Tab-separated table of C-alpha atoms and ligand atoms in Angstrom:
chain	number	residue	atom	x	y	z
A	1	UNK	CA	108.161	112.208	116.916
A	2	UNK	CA	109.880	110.068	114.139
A	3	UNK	CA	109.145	106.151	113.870
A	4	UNK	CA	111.347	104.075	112.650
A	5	UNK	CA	109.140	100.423	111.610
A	6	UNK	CA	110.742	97.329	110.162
A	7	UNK	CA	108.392	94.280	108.387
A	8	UNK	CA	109.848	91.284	107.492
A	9	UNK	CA	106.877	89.443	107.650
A	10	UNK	CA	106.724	87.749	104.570
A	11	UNK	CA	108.828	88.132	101.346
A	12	UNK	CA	109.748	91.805	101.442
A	13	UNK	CA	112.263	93.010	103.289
A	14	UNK	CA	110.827	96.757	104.182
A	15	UNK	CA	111.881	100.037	106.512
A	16	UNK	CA	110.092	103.019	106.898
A	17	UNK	CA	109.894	106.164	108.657
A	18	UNK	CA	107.374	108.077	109.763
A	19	UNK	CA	107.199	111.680	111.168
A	20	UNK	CA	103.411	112.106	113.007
A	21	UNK	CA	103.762	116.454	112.153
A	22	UNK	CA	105.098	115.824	108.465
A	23	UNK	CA	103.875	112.135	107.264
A	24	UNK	CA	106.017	109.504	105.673
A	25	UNK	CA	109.898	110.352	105.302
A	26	UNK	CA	110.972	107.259	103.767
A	27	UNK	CA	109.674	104.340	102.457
A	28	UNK	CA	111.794	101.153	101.485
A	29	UNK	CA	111.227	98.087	99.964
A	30	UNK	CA	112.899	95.452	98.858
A	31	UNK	CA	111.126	92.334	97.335
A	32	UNK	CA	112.024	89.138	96.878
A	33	UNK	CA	109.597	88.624	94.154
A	34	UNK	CA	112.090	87.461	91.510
A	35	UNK	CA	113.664	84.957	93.934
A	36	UNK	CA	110.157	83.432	94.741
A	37	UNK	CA	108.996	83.381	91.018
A	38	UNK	CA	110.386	80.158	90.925
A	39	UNK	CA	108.744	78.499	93.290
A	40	UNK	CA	105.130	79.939	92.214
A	41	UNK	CA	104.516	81.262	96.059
A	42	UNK	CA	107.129	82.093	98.747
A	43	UNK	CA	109.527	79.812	99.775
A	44	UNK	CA	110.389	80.382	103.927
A	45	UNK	CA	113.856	79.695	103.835
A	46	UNK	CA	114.664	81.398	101.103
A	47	UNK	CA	112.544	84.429	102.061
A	48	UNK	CA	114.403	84.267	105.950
A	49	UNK	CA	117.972	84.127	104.280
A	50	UNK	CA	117.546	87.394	102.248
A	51	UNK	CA	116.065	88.846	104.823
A	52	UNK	CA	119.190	88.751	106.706
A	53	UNK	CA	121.008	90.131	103.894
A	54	UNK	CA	119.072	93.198	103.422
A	55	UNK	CA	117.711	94.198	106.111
A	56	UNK	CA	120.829	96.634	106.927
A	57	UNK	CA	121.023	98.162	103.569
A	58	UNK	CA	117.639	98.520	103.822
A	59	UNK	CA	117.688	100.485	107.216
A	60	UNK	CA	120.233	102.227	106.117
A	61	UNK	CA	118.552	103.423	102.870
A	62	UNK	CA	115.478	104.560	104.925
A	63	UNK	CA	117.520	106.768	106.893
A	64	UNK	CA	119.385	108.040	103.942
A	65	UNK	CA	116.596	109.133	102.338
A	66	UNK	CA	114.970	110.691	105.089
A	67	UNK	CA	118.264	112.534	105.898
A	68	UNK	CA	118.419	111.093	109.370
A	69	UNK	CA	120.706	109.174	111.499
A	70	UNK	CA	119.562	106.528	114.314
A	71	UNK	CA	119.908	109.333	117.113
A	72	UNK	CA	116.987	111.354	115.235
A	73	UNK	CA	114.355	108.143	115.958
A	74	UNK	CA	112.454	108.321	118.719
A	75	UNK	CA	110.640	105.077	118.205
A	76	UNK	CA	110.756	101.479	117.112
A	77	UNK	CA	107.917	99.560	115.848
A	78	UNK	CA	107.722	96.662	114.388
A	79	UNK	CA	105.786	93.645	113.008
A	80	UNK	CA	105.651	90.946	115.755
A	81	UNK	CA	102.870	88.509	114.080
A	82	UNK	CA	101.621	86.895	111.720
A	83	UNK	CA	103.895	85.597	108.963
A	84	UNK	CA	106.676	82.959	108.084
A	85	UNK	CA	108.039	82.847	111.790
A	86	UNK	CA	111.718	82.672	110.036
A	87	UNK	CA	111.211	86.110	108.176
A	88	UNK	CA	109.657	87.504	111.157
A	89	UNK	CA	112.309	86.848	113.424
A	90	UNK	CA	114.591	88.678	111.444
A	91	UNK	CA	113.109	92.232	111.729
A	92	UNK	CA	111.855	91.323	115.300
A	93	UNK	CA	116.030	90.859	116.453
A	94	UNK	CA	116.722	94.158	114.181
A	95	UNK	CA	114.255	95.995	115.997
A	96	UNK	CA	115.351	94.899	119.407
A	97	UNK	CA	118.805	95.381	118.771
A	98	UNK	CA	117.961	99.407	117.675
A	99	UNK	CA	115.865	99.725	120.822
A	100	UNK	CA	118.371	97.926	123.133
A	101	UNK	CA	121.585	100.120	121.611
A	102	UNK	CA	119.515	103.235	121.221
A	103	UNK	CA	117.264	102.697	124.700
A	104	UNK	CA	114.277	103.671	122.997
A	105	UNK	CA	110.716	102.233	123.291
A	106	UNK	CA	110.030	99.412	121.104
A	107	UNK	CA	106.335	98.990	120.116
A	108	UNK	CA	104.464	95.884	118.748
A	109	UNK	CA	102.134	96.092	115.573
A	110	UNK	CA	100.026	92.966	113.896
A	111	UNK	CA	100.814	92.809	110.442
A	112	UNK	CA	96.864	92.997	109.187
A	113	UNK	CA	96.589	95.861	111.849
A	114	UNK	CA	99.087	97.474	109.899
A	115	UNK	CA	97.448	97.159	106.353
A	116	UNK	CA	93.753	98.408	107.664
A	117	UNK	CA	95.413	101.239	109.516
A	118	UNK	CA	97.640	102.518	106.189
A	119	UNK	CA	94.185	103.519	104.873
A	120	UNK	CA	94.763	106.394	108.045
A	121	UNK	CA	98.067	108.253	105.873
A	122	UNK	CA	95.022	108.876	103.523
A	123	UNK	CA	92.039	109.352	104.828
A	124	UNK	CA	90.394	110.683	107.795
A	125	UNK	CA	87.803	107.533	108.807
A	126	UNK	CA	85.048	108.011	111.426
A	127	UNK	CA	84.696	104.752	113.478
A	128	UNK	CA	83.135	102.408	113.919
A	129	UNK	CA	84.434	101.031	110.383
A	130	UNK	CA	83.889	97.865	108.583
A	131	UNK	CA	87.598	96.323	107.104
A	132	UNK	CA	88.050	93.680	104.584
A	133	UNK	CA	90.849	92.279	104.928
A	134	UNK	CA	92.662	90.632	101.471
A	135	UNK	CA	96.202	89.458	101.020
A	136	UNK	CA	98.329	86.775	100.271
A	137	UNK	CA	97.712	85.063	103.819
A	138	UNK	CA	94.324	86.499	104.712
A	139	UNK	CA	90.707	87.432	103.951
A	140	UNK	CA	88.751	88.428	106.828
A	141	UNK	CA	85.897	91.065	107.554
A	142	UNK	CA	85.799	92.899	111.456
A	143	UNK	CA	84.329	95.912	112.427
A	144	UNK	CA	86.695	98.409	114.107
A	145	UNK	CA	84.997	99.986	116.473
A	146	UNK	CA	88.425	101.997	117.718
A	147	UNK	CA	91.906	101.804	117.703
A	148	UNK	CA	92.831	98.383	119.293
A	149	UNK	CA	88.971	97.627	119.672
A	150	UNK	CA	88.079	94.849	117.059
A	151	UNK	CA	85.443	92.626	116.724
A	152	UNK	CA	85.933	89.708	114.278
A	153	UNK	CA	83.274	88.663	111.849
A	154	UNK	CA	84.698	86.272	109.243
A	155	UNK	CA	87.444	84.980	107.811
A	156	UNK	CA	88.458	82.437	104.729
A	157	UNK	CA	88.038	78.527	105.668
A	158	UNK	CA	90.708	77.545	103.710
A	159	UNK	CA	92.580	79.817	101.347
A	160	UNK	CA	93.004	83.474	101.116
A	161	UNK	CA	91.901	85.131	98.194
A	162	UNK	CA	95.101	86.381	97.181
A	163	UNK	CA	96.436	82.813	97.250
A	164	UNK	CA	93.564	81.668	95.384
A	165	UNK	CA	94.729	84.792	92.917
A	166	UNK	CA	98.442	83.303	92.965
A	167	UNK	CA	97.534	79.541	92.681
A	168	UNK	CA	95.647	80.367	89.527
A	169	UNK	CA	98.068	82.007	87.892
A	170	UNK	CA	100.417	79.085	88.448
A	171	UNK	CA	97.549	76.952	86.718
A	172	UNK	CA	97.205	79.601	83.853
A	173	UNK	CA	101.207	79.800	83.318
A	174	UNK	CA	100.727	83.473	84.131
A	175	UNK	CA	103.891	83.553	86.842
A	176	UNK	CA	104.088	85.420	90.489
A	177	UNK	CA	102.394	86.701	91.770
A	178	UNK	CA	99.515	86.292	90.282
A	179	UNK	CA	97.121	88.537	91.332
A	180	UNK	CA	98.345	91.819	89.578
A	181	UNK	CA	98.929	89.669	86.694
A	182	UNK	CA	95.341	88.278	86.835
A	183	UNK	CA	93.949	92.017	87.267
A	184	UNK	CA	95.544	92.963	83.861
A	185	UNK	CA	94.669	89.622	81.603
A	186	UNK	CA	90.625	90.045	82.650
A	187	UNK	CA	90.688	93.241	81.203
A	188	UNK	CA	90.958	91.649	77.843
A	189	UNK	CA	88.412	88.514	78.512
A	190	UNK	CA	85.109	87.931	78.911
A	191	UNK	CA	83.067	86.678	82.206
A	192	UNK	CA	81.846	83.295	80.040
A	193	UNK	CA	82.311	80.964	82.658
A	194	UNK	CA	79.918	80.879	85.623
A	195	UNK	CA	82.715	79.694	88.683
A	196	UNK	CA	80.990	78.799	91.927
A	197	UNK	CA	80.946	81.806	94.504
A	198	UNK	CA	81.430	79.496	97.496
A	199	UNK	CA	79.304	80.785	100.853
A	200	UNK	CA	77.675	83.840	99.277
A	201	UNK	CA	74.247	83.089	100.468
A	202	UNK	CA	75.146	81.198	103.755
A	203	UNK	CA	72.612	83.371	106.045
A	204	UNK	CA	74.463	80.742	109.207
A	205	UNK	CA	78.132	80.372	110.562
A	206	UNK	CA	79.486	80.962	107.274
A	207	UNK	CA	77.640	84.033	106.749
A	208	UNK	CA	80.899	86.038	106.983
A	209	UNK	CA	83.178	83.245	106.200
A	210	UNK	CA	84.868	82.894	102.601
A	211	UNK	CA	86.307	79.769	101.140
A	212	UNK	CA	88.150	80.308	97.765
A	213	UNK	CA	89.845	76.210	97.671
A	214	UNK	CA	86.661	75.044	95.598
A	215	UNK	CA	86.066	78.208	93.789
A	216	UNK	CA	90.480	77.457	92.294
A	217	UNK	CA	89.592	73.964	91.505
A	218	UNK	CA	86.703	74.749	89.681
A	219	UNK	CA	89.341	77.035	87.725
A	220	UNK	CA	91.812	74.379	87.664
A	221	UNK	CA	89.331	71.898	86.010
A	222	UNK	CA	88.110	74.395	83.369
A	223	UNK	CA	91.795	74.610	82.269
A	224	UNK	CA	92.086	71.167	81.991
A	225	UNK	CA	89.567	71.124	79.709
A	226	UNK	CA	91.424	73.225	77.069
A	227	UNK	CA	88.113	74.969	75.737
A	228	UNK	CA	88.043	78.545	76.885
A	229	UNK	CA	90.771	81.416	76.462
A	230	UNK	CA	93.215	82.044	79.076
A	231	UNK	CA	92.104	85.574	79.691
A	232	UNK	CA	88.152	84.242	79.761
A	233	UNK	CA	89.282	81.959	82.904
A	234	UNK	CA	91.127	84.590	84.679
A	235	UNK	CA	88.397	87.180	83.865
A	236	UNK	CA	85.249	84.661	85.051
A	237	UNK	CA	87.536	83.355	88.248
A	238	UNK	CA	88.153	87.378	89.243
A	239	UNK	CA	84.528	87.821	88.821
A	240	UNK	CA	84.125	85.206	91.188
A	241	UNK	CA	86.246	86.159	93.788
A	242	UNK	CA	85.538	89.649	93.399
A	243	UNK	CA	81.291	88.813	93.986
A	244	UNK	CA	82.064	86.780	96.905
A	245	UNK	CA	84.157	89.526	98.720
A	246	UNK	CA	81.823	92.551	97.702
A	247	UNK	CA	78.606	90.697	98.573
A	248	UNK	CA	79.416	89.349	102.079
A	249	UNK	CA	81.274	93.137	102.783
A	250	UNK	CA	77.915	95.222	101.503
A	251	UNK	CA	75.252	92.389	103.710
A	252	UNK	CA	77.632	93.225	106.932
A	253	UNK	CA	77.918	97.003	106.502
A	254	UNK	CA	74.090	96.991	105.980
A	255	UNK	CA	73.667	94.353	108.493
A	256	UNK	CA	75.486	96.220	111.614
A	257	UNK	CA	74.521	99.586	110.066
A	258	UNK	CA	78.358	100.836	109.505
A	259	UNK	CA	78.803	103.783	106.786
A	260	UNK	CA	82.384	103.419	106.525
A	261	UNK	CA	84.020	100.554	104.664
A	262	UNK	CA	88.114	100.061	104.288
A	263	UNK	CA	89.514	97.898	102.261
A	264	UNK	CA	92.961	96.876	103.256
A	265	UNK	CA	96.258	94.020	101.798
A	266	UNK	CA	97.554	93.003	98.593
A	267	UNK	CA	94.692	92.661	97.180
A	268	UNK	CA	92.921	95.854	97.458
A	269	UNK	CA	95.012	96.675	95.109
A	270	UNK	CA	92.484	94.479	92.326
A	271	UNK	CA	90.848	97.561	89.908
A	272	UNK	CA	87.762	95.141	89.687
A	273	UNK	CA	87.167	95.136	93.361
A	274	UNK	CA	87.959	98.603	93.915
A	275	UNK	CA	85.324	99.062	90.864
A	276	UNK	CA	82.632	96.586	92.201
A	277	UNK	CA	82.652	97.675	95.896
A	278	UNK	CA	82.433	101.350	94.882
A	279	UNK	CA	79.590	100.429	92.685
A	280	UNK	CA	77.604	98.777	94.962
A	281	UNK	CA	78.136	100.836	97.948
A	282	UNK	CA	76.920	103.983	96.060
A	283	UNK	CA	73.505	101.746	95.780
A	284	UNK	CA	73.613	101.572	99.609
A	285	UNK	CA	74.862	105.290	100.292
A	286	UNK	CA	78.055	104.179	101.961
A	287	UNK	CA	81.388	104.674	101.624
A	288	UNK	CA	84.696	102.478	100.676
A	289	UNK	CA	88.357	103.232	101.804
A	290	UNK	CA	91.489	101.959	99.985
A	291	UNK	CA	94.817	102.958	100.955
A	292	UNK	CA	97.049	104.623	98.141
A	293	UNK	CA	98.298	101.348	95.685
A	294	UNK	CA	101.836	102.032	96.869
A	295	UNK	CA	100.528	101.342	100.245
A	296	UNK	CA	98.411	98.032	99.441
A	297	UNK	CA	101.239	95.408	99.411
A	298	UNK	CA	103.560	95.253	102.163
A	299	UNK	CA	105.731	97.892	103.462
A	300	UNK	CA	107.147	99.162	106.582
A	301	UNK	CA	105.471	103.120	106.101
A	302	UNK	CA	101.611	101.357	107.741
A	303	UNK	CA	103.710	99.804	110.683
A	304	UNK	CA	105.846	102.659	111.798
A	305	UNK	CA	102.205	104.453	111.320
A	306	UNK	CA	100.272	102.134	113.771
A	307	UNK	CA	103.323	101.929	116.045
A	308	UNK	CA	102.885	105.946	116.690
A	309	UNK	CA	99.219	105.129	116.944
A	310	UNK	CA	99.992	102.621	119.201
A	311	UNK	CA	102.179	104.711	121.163
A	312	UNK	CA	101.078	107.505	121.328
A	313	UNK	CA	97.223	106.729	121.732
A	314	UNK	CA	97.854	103.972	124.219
A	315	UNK	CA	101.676	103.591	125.275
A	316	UNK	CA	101.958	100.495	125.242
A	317	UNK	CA	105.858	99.043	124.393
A	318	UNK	CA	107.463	95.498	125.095
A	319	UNK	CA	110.316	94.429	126.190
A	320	UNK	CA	113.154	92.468	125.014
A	321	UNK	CA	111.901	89.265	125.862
A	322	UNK	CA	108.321	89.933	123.887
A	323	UNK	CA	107.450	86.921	121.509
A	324	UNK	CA	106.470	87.125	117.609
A	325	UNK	CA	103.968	84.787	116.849
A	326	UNK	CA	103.110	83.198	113.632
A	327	UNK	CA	99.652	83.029	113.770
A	328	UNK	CA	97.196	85.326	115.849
A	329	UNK	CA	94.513	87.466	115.126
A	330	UNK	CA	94.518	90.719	115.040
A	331	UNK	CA	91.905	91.119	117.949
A	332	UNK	CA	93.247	88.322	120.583
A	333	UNK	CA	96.808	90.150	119.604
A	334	UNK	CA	95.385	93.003	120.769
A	335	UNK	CA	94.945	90.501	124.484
A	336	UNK	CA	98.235	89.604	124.030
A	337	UNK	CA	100.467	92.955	124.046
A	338	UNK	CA	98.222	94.276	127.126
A	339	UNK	CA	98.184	90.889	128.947
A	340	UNK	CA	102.130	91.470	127.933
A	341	UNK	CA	102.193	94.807	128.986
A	342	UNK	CA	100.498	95.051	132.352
A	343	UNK	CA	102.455	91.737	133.325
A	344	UNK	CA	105.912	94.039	132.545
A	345	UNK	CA	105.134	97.128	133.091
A	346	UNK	CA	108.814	98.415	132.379
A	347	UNK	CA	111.424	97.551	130.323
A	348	UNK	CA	113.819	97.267	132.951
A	349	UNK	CA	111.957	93.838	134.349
A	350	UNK	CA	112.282	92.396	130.514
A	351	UNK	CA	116.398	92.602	131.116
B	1	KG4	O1	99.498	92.107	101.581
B	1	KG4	P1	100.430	91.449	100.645
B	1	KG4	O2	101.471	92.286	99.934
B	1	KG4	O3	101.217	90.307	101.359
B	1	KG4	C1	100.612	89.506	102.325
B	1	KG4	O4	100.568	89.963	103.487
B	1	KG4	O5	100.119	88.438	101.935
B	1	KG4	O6	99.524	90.679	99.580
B	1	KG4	C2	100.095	89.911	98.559
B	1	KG4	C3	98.970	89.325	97.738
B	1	KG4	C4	99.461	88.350	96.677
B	1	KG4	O7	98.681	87.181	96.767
B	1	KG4	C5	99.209	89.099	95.366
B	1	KG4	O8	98.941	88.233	94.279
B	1	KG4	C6	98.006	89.942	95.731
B	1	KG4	O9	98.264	90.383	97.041
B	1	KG4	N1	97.821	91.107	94.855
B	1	KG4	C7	96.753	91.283	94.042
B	1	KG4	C8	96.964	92.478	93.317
B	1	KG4	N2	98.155	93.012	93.726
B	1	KG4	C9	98.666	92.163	94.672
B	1	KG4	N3	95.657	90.521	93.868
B	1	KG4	C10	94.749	90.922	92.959
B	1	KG4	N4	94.893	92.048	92.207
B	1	KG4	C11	95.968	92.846	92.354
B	1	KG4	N5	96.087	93.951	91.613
B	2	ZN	ZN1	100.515	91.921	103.859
C-alpha cells in the first residue's frame, strides 16, 4: 500500500511517500526558512503564499523520486490540525483535490501525532510509552497507551521551548531559527549563569506543566547587561531548558512506571537533550526514543506513516467536507475524527 502525505502546517512545504512493505520512497521538503529569517519567527501570510507556490512542484518531486505516478497511490493523508490555519489549508485543499480526482480514501493525521509516531520508521516501541513533545509550537508530555489512545499530562503555559530557543536567538543576534543555532554556540560556552528552571519542583497542577516566558526574560535581561559572553548565555539558557524538560520527563516515567520514553519535534533534535535524557534514564534503567534527525523537524514521511497507521489499524477516512483546525490536541483530535467518522460513515454522504 503506498501513502501519499502532504504537511503544510507551518513553514515547510513537505510531500512524502510511504510504502508499509518497503519504508519511505520519497521524502520532500521545501523550507521557507530563508524567507522567514527576516522576520525572526514565521510570518503566516508569507508562509500560506509559498505554500501555494510549491506545493505542486513539491508533489511532483515526491513522485519523481519515488518513480511513481498518482495512479500508483493508494492513499492520502494529510495534516488536518494544528498550525497557521492559512498554511494548513493549503495542503488540506491539495489533499482533497487528489482524493476527489483519484477517488481514493483520504485520512486525517494531527501534526504532533505525526512527530511522536516518526520515532515508529525507527524503532520498534512497546506501549504504553511516555512522549515529550518539543517544537516550535509545542511542549507537552502524554503517555501513549496505543495507537489513537492518549492520555495528556502536561503541556507549556505559555511558550514552547523551541520558541523560547528561537526568541533567544533573536535576543543574542544569532538569526532563525534559533534552536540549531543555539545547540552549536553552547558547545563553545560555559553553564556560568544559573537561569531559573520555571515549575521543576511543582509536586501540584504544574507538576507536568512547563513555562519557558520567564526562563527567556531572565535571558533577555542578562544580555542587557552586557557582562557575560554570547555563547555563556546560550550555553546556561540550554542548560535551563534542557533540566526543565529532562526532569519533569524522568519524575513521570518513574511516576506512572513507563520504561519507554520518545522524544518527538524540532527540538529533539538538541544534542544536549538527547545527551541529558539518555544520561539520566540509564540512572533509572529506562529507555529514550528519538526519531532519525532528518525526521525531527517537519516533513511529510511521519504523516503519510501515521495515515497508514491510521488506516490500516483503524480505517478511519473523512470526507470532503472534514474541517482542519488550528488548535486541538492531539487526544480530543483523536474525539474529533471518530465523532467525524461515525457521524459520516461514507464518503458518498460528505458529497
Ligand atoms: O517540529 P518543528 O520543525 O516545527 C514545529 O512544528 O514547530 O520544530 C521547529 C523548532 C524551532 O523552534 C527550532 O528552533 C527547533 O525546532 N529546533 C531545535 C533544534 N533543531 C530545531 N531546537 C533546539 N536544538 C536543535 N538542534
Ligand atoms: Zn512540527
Amino acid at each position: 500500500m503506498k501513502v501519499l502525505g502532504i504537511e503544510t502546517s507551518c513553514d515547510d512545504t513537505a510531500v512524502a511517500i510511504y510504502d508499509n512493505e518497503k519504508g519511505i520512497l520519497s521524502n520532500v521538503v521545501s523550507s521557507q526558512v530563508k524567507l522567514h529569517e527576516e522576520w525572526g519567527g514565521v510570518y503566516p501570510d508569507l508562509a500560506a503564499r509559498e505554500h501555494t507556490k510549491n506545493i505542486i512542484p513539491v508533489l511532483d518531486k515526491a513522485l519523481k523520486d519515488a518513480n511513481l505516478s498518482l495512479k500508483d497511490i493508494d492513499i492520502i493523508a494529510f495534516t488536518a490540525a494544528p498550525g497557521l490555519i492559512v498554511s494548513l489549508v493549503i495542503g488540506i485543499s491539495a489533499a482533497k483535490s487528489l482524493a476527489w480526482t483519484l477517488n481514493k480514501p483520504l485520512v486525517p493525521v494531527h501534526h504532533i501525532e505525526a512527530h511522536i509516531f516518526a520515532v515508529f520508521l525507527k524503532h520498534e516501541i512497546n506501549y504504553p510509552f511516555l512522549a515529550l513533545v518539543v517544537s516550535g509550537g509545542h511542549t507537552e508530555l502524554y503517555i501513549i497507551k496505543a495507537f489513537e489512545d492518549y492520555q495528556y499530562l502536561g503541556g507549556t503555559l505559555d511558550d514552547a521551548v523551541g520558541e523560547a530557543y528561537d526568541k533567544v536567538a533573536r535576543m543574542l543576534n544569532l538569526g532563525y531559527p534559533g534552536g540549531p543555532i543555539i545547540d552549536k554556540l553552547s558547545k563553545s560556552g560555559k553553564p556560568q549563569i544559573s537561569f531559573p528552571r520555571p515549575l521543576i519542583k511543582d509536586k501540584d497542577k504544574h507538576k507536568y506543566n512547563f513555562s519557558f516566558s520567564g526562563l527567556k526574560s531572565a535571558v533577555l535581561r542578562e544580555t542587557e547587561k552586557n557582562f557575560y559572553k554570547i555563547e555563556d548565555i546560550a550555553t546556561s539558557f540550554q542548560e535551563a531548558a534542557v533540566d526543565v524538560l529532562t526532569t519533569k520527563t524522568i519524575k513521570a516515567a518513574i511516576e506512572f512506571n513507563i520504561q519507554n520514553i520518545v522524544v518527538a519535534g524540532g527540538v529533539s533534535a538538541n544534542s544536549r537533550l538527547r545527551e541529558k535524557l539518555l544520561e539520566e534514564a540509564k540512572k533509572h534503567n529506562l529507555n529514550v526514543y528519538f526519531p532519525p534527525l532528518y525526521l525531527c523537524t517537519d516533513n511529510a514521511a511521519m504523516v503519510a506513516f501515521t495515515g497508514y497507521k491510521r488506516f490500516s489499524e483503524k480505517g478511519t477516512t473523512v470526507g470532503f467536507d472534514f474541517e482542519g483546525k488550528a488548535r486541538i490536541r492531539m487526544d480530543k483530535f483523536v474525539e474529533y475524527i471518530k465523532e467525524y467518522y461515525n457521524s459520516k460513515k461514507s464518503i458518498a454522504n460528505c458529497l
